[in-house]
Amino acid sequence: MSDEQIPGKGQEPEQAVEVEQVPAEQRASGADVPPPPAANRILREIASSSWLLSLLAIVIALVIGSILIAWTDPAVQKAAGYFFSRPADTFKAIWEAIAGAYTSLFQGAIYNPKRGDFINAIKPLTETLTFATPLIAAGLGVALTFRVGMFNIGGRGQILIAAAAAGWVSWSFELPPFLHILFATLAALIGGAVWAGIAGVLKARTGAHEVILTIMLNYVAYYLISYLLKTPGALQAPGSNTPKSPPALESAIFPTLSDLIGVGSYRVNLGFILAILATVWLWYLLNRSSMGFRFRAVGENPHAARTAGISVKSTYVLAMVLSGALLGLAGASQVLGTTTTGFAAGVDAGIGFDAITVALLGRSRPWGVFFSGLLFGALKAGGYTMQASEGIPIDIVLVVQSVIVLLIAAPPLVRAVFRLPSPDATATVRPAKATAKKVVTK
Amino acid sequence: MTTTAPAPANAAPIVHEKALVRSWKTPIVLGVFALVGLLMAFVFPASGETTFGLSTERDAIQLAPLVVPTQATVVITSLLLVVAALGALAYVKFGKGHAPLWLSIVFAVLFLVTFLTWVAAGKTIPVPGMLVGTVALSVPLIFGALGGVVSERAGVVNIAIEGQLLFGAFSAAVVGSLTGSPWAGLFAAMVGAVLVSFVLAAFSIKYLVDQVIVGVVLNVLVTGLTSFFYSKVLTSDPAFNKPTKFEVLPIPLLSDIPILGPVLFRQTLIVYLMYIAVFLVWFGLFKTRWGLRVRAVGEHPTAADTVGISVNSTRFWNVSLAGAIVGIGGAYYTLDVVGQFGKEMTNGAGFIALAAVIFGRWDPIRATLAGLLFGFATNLQSVLGIIGSPVPSDFMLMLPYVVTIFAVAGLVGVSRGPAAAGKPYIKS
């Protein structure tokens, strides 16, 4: 009896302290502002945890990837059949499977000495940059909405609409090279911005949740583009029966690195420069401009932002529009950079969903997104090589990617796996709760 | 125990004020569709005769095909549509302020008859085939929507329906093939989808990760895992992908009812399970203590906690239950309609199910009807594609999503979910 009563008594003062603390904090802030919604707080926590955790999450994900590779490898399965007579064979087979996979991943993503001279051997790195270009642009777009406390799951639809707009400009008009690229890219930005803007306006005007809106708009865009690609006179290539667009005119295509320096067959193009510029722009916007300040204020606590005189609704619309424009840039880099010979309805190549993982791994910071885009670009480029040379399906990249993001979204889990201490900084919100949790995890 | 309840200061009886809210949206929407009907009747008249095939060769009672003159039928039914729209208007103006659901359903059926008669002028529409196809496409949507309703009513937004369906289909295919028993496959589908639910529940309830993020990422994870194993294992060794399918169990007598019999009662066990599941979820949510607790936890977790309901464990187990329900829908792909697993075979059905949850306003019966409607729209485009129609198939496929956008934006009735859905409950 007394044992049961002691923790009961011990808890009561703690709870009492907490109850008193909350109004005290509100009084200290000097206004009757309700606390931010949980979603905003969680998104902020994701953005503020340390780089070490990202690294550890990547390590765990690669280990899980290795387990999958070894488990499904025929040589390993064969050796495991006589594991108890010669266990060393199994370990050797596992080692060979995993080493082979990661070697080909590296050779596909960074540097392949088997390709001969340096110009050819370094080509995989440029492939990584090529794959990273749309991921970075799209990731920046998703990150921007995260910072405003919103989710843009509609990357697919925005990329498709942008690709259609850019594609249409790229083959319908004959313009001087520089102007043509400019107009086609602008068309993509506007296309993405309009499609995202629909969701933004509906959220602001009717309070509908942007997650549902953007998911549904993805499918609307997909079927709309499918229809247009099947309709002669719209997006379908003239004289063709397949749902595919005409190729872009030469003057609208992003120049590649090889066009510039005259050697090799590098596919990395102007789009990568635009992605870097977009990163710099978003960094400036979020960290140095008053608009970015409003964005972040709404993301931290929309109630407080409204009290401070910021129009939350127009911030939502504006953030959505800018986010759509960044996803539009990803669409432009697809149809003007890599898929220039005409595109089908699958031109988005899953970038819209990859962008969410890129933004989460990059913790919604522009440069974080840039580097996580590079990492996922490398995984994609290497994944194709791994598929070709080792017979490991490219889908493993999706597994690795999603495990990384799941772990990053749950810092306590990674800390529990590696027995790291919980940082006190994040525990300021609810000290009693945090310590209680630590006891539970240990 | 020394505190006593304070006596009420004024014991005057509480008078409930009943505000009469007139909702004009239903009559407006019905009016617009009635106008479309009039357009079909008078502006773009179709000539000839339309044939509705009512029986297949297997039916015990053979019905002769129904042949109607196209133009006359369209004129009559479109005028009936106008009457129904005016009826809805009268209900709102003079009645309880709301047009009843049955009127909308009658209107929808009438509109369909009008549209089909008009679109298939001079051709034959196989009615039983069309309805069988509708049920086939709706079953996973309805299971997905039921799972979504349970999960969201408990306060956890379930974007991962797609992943649960896909993993259910995958588990059913593999286990069904290895054991040779569809029952084991069905069980495995439920277990597989529950595993996905466990991740969703653990991350969103214990680690307070945003439910939307977990859902989206889980879909990617399940797509990656199943595609990986499909390409690496199932294609190289087909023995893993040959599940024994459930056999069709015609229900005696009921399956001989013309038209509806073959559609509803000449099905496999999974479809009969669906009828039971719809009823049980509805009954459970609204008539039992369990349902009251689930809804309390989803609407106002603090209040539920105050009266002694453990919010987080209620949420955890109900999200898991939702996974089991969705898993049956996944098994329907591999143990019934398709018969083997294919890469990304659910093809967005989970998101249509999500749309059905929202369009059905988080109510099991309405969500089921929405699932049927979306299944019908998807099936209609393939029927129209066969008979050749002026409406492009892509727009029919787009319909569920457009309807959902209208629904969440409040343009067609207000669609408001459980108040606490999407918010983790942190006990303070």
PDB file of C-alpha atoms in Angstrom, chain A residues 232-334:
ATOM      1  CA  PRO A 232      -3.949  15.674 -80.696  1.00  0.00           C
ATOM      2  CA  GLY A 233      -3.393  19.408 -80.746  1.00  0.00           C
ATOM      3  CA  ALA A 234      -2.805  19.576 -76.974  1.00  0.00           C
ATOM      4  CA  LEU A 235       0.371  17.926 -75.715  1.00  0.00           C
ATOM      5  CA  GLN A 236       0.530  14.903 -78.009  1.00  0.00           C
ATOM      6  CA  ALA A 237       3.274  14.789 -80.596  1.00  0.00           C
ATOM      7  CA  PRO A 238       1.727  15.406 -84.040  1.00  0.00           C
ATOM      8  CA  GLY A 239       1.279  12.287 -86.129  1.00  0.00           C
ATOM      9  CA  SER A 240       1.758   9.999 -83.164  1.00  0.00           C
ATOM     10  CA  ASN A 241      -0.617   7.598 -81.457  1.00  0.00           C
ATOM     11  CA  THR A 242       1.293   7.150 -78.232  1.00  0.00           C
ATOM     12  CA  PRO A 243       0.608   9.391 -75.240  1.00  0.00           C
ATOM     13  CA  LYS A 244       3.892  11.239 -75.550  1.00  0.00           C
ATOM     14  CA  SER A 245       4.798  14.848 -76.179  1.00  0.00           C
ATOM     15  CA  PRO A 246       6.927  16.200 -79.046  1.00  0.00           C
ATOM     16  CA  PRO A 247      10.626  16.751 -78.291  1.00  0.00           C
ATOM     17  CA  ALA A 248      11.744  20.121 -77.029  1.00  0.00           C
ATOM     18  CA  LEU A 249      13.351  22.455 -79.543  1.00  0.00           C
ATOM     19  CA  GLU A 250      17.118  22.660 -79.316  1.00  0.00           C
ATOM     20  CA  SER A 251      16.980  26.315 -78.280  1.00  0.00           C
ATOM     21  CA  ALA A 252      14.981  25.537 -75.135  1.00  0.00           C
ATOM     22  CA  ILE A 253      17.156  22.727 -73.806  1.00  0.00           C
ATOM     23  CA  PHE A 254      19.385  23.438 -70.833  1.00  0.00           C
ATOM     24  CA  PRO A 255      23.028  23.346 -71.993  1.00  0.00           C
ATOM     25  CA  THR A 256      24.969  20.500 -70.384  1.00  0.00           C
ATOM     26  CA  LEU A 257      28.413  20.634 -68.837  1.00  0.00           C
ATOM     27  CA  SER A 258      29.805  18.826 -71.870  1.00  0.00           C
ATOM     28  CA  ASP A 259      28.386  21.507 -74.175  1.00  0.00           C
ATOM     29  CA  LEU A 260      30.275  24.021 -72.087  1.00  0.00           C
ATOM     30  CA  ILE A 261      33.696  22.399 -71.742  1.00  0.00           C
ATOM     31  CA  GLY A 262      33.576  20.265 -74.880  1.00  0.00           C
ATOM     32  CA  VAL A 263      34.698  16.941 -73.353  1.00  0.00           C
ATOM     33  CA  GLY A 264      32.957  13.860 -72.063  1.00  0.00           C
ATOM     34  CA  SER A 265      29.256  13.084 -72.117  1.00  0.00           C
ATOM     35  CA  TYR A 266      28.150  14.718 -68.883  1.00  0.00           C
ATOM     36  CA  ARG A 267      24.406  15.164 -68.582  1.00  0.00           C
ATOM     37  CA  VAL A 268      24.547  17.616 -65.676  1.00  0.00           C
ATOM     38  CA  ASN A 269      23.087  20.846 -66.964  1.00  0.00           C
ATOM     39  CA  LEU A 270      22.066  24.406 -66.328  1.00  0.00           C
ATOM     40  CA  GLY A 271      19.364  23.064 -64.027  1.00  0.00           C
ATOM     41  CA  PHE A 272      21.977  22.333 -61.376  1.00  0.00           C
ATOM     42  CA  ILE A 273      23.140  25.973 -61.453  1.00  0.00           C
ATOM     43  CA  LEU A 274      19.495  27.017 -61.120  1.00  0.00           C
ATOM     44  CA  ALA A 275      19.115  24.649 -58.159  1.00  0.00           C
ATOM     45  CA  ILE A 276      22.126  26.284 -56.463  1.00  0.00           C
ATOM     46  CA  LEU A 277      20.662  29.723 -57.155  1.00  0.00           C
ATOM     47  CA  ALA A 278      17.322  28.577 -55.756  1.00  0.00           C
ATOM     48  CA  THR A 279      19.080  27.362 -52.604  1.00  0.00           C
ATOM     49  CA  VAL A 280      20.784  30.730 -52.143  1.00  0.00           C
ATOM     50  CA  TRP A 281      17.527  32.536 -52.839  1.00  0.00           C
ATOM     51  CA  LEU A 282      15.570  30.459 -50.339  1.00  0.00           C
ATOM     52  CA  TRP A 283      18.294  30.949 -47.733  1.00  0.00           C
ATOM     53  CA  TYR A 284      18.103  34.683 -48.260  1.00  0.00           C
ATOM     54  CA  LEU A 285      14.327  34.661 -48.270  1.00  0.00           C
ATOM     55  CA  LEU A 286      13.974  32.686 -45.043  1.00  0.00           C
ATOM     56  CA  ASN A 287      16.854  34.134 -43.069  1.00  0.00           C
ATOM     57  CA  ARG A 288      17.333  37.685 -44.273  1.00  0.00           C
ATOM     58  CA  SER A 289      14.061  39.017 -45.629  1.00  0.00           C
ATOM     59  CA  SER A 290      10.996  40.309 -43.817  1.00  0.00           C
ATOM     60  CA  MET A 291       8.802  37.951 -45.827  1.00  0.00           C
ATOM     61  CA  GLY A 292      10.869  35.032 -44.565  1.00  0.00           C
ATOM     62  CA  PHE A 293      10.485  36.338 -41.053  1.00  0.00           C
ATOM     63  CA  ARG A 294       6.724  36.302 -41.471  1.00  0.00           C
ATOM     64  CA  PHE A 295       6.930  32.780 -42.887  1.00  0.00           C
ATOM     65  CA  ARG A 296       8.904  31.562 -39.904  1.00  0.00           C
ATOM     66  CA  ALA A 297       6.697  33.406 -37.443  1.00  0.00           C
ATOM     67  CA  VAL A 298       3.608  31.703 -38.844  1.00  0.00           C
ATOM     68  CA  GLY A 299       5.458  28.394 -38.788  1.00  0.00           C
ATOM     69  CA  GLU A 300       6.459  28.832 -35.148  1.00  0.00           C
ATOM     70  CA  ASN A 301       3.042  29.848 -33.913  1.00  0.00           C
ATOM     71  CA  PRO A 302       0.254  31.037 -36.177  1.00  0.00           C
ATOM     72  CA  HIS A 303      -1.734  32.369 -33.220  1.00  0.00           C
ATOM     73  CA  ALA A 304       1.140  34.565 -32.120  1.00  0.00           C
ATOM     74  CA  ALA A 305       1.771  35.651 -35.696  1.00  0.00           C
ATOM     75  CA  ARG A 306      -1.835  36.713 -36.069  1.00  0.00           C
ATOM     76  CA  THR A 307      -1.650  38.640 -32.812  1.00  0.00           C
ATOM     77  CA  ALA A 308       1.451  40.383 -34.134  1.00  0.00           C
ATOM     78  CA  GLY A 309      -0.457  41.562 -37.174  1.00  0.00           C
ATOM     79  CA  ILE A 310       0.728  39.049 -39.738  1.00  0.00           C
ATOM     80  CA  SER A 311      -1.949  37.885 -42.144  1.00  0.00           C
ATOM     81  CA  VAL A 312      -1.705  34.148 -41.662  1.00  0.00           C
ATOM     82  CA  LYS A 313      -3.993  33.313 -44.567  1.00  0.00           C
ATOM     83  CA  SER A 314      -2.105  35.334 -47.158  1.00  0.00           C
ATOM     84  CA  THR A 315       1.143  33.888 -45.780  1.00  0.00           C
ATOM     85  CA  TYR A 316      -0.219  30.398 -46.407  1.00  0.00           C
ATOM     86  CA  VAL A 317      -1.177  31.277 -49.981  1.00  0.00           C
ATOM     87  CA  LEU A 318       2.138  32.998 -50.691  1.00  0.00           C
ATOM     88  CA  ALA A 319       4.189  30.157 -49.230  1.00  0.00           C
ATOM     89  CA  MET A 320       2.247  27.620 -51.237  1.00  0.00           C
ATOM     90  CA  VAL A 321       2.711  29.614 -54.441  1.00  0.00           C
ATOM     91  CA  LEU A 322       6.465  29.994 -53.911  1.00  0.00           C
ATOM     92  CA  SER A 323       6.732  26.326 -52.990  1.00  0.00           C
ATOM     93  CA  GLY A 324       4.905  25.404 -56.177  1.00  0.00           C
ATOM     94  CA  ALA A 325       7.304  27.573 -58.179  1.00  0.00           C
ATOM     95  CA  LEU A 326      10.262  25.663 -56.716  1.00  0.00           C
ATOM     96  CA  LEU A 327       8.616  22.364 -57.587  1.00  0.00           C
ATOM     97  CA  GLY A 328       8.020  23.876 -61.009  1.00  0.00           C
ATOM     98  CA  LEU A 329      11.763  24.350 -61.303  1.00  0.00           C
ATOM     99  CA  ALA A 330      12.118  20.633 -60.683  1.00  0.00           C
ATOM    100  CA  GLY A 331       9.627  20.029 -63.476  1.00  0.00           C
ATOM    101  CA  ALA A 332      11.572  22.343 -65.781  1.00  0.00           C
ATOM    102  CA  SER A 333      14.813  20.519 -65.047  1.00  0.00           C
ATOM    103  CA  GLN A 334      13.066  17.272 -66.015  1.00  0.00           C
TER     104      GLN A 334
END
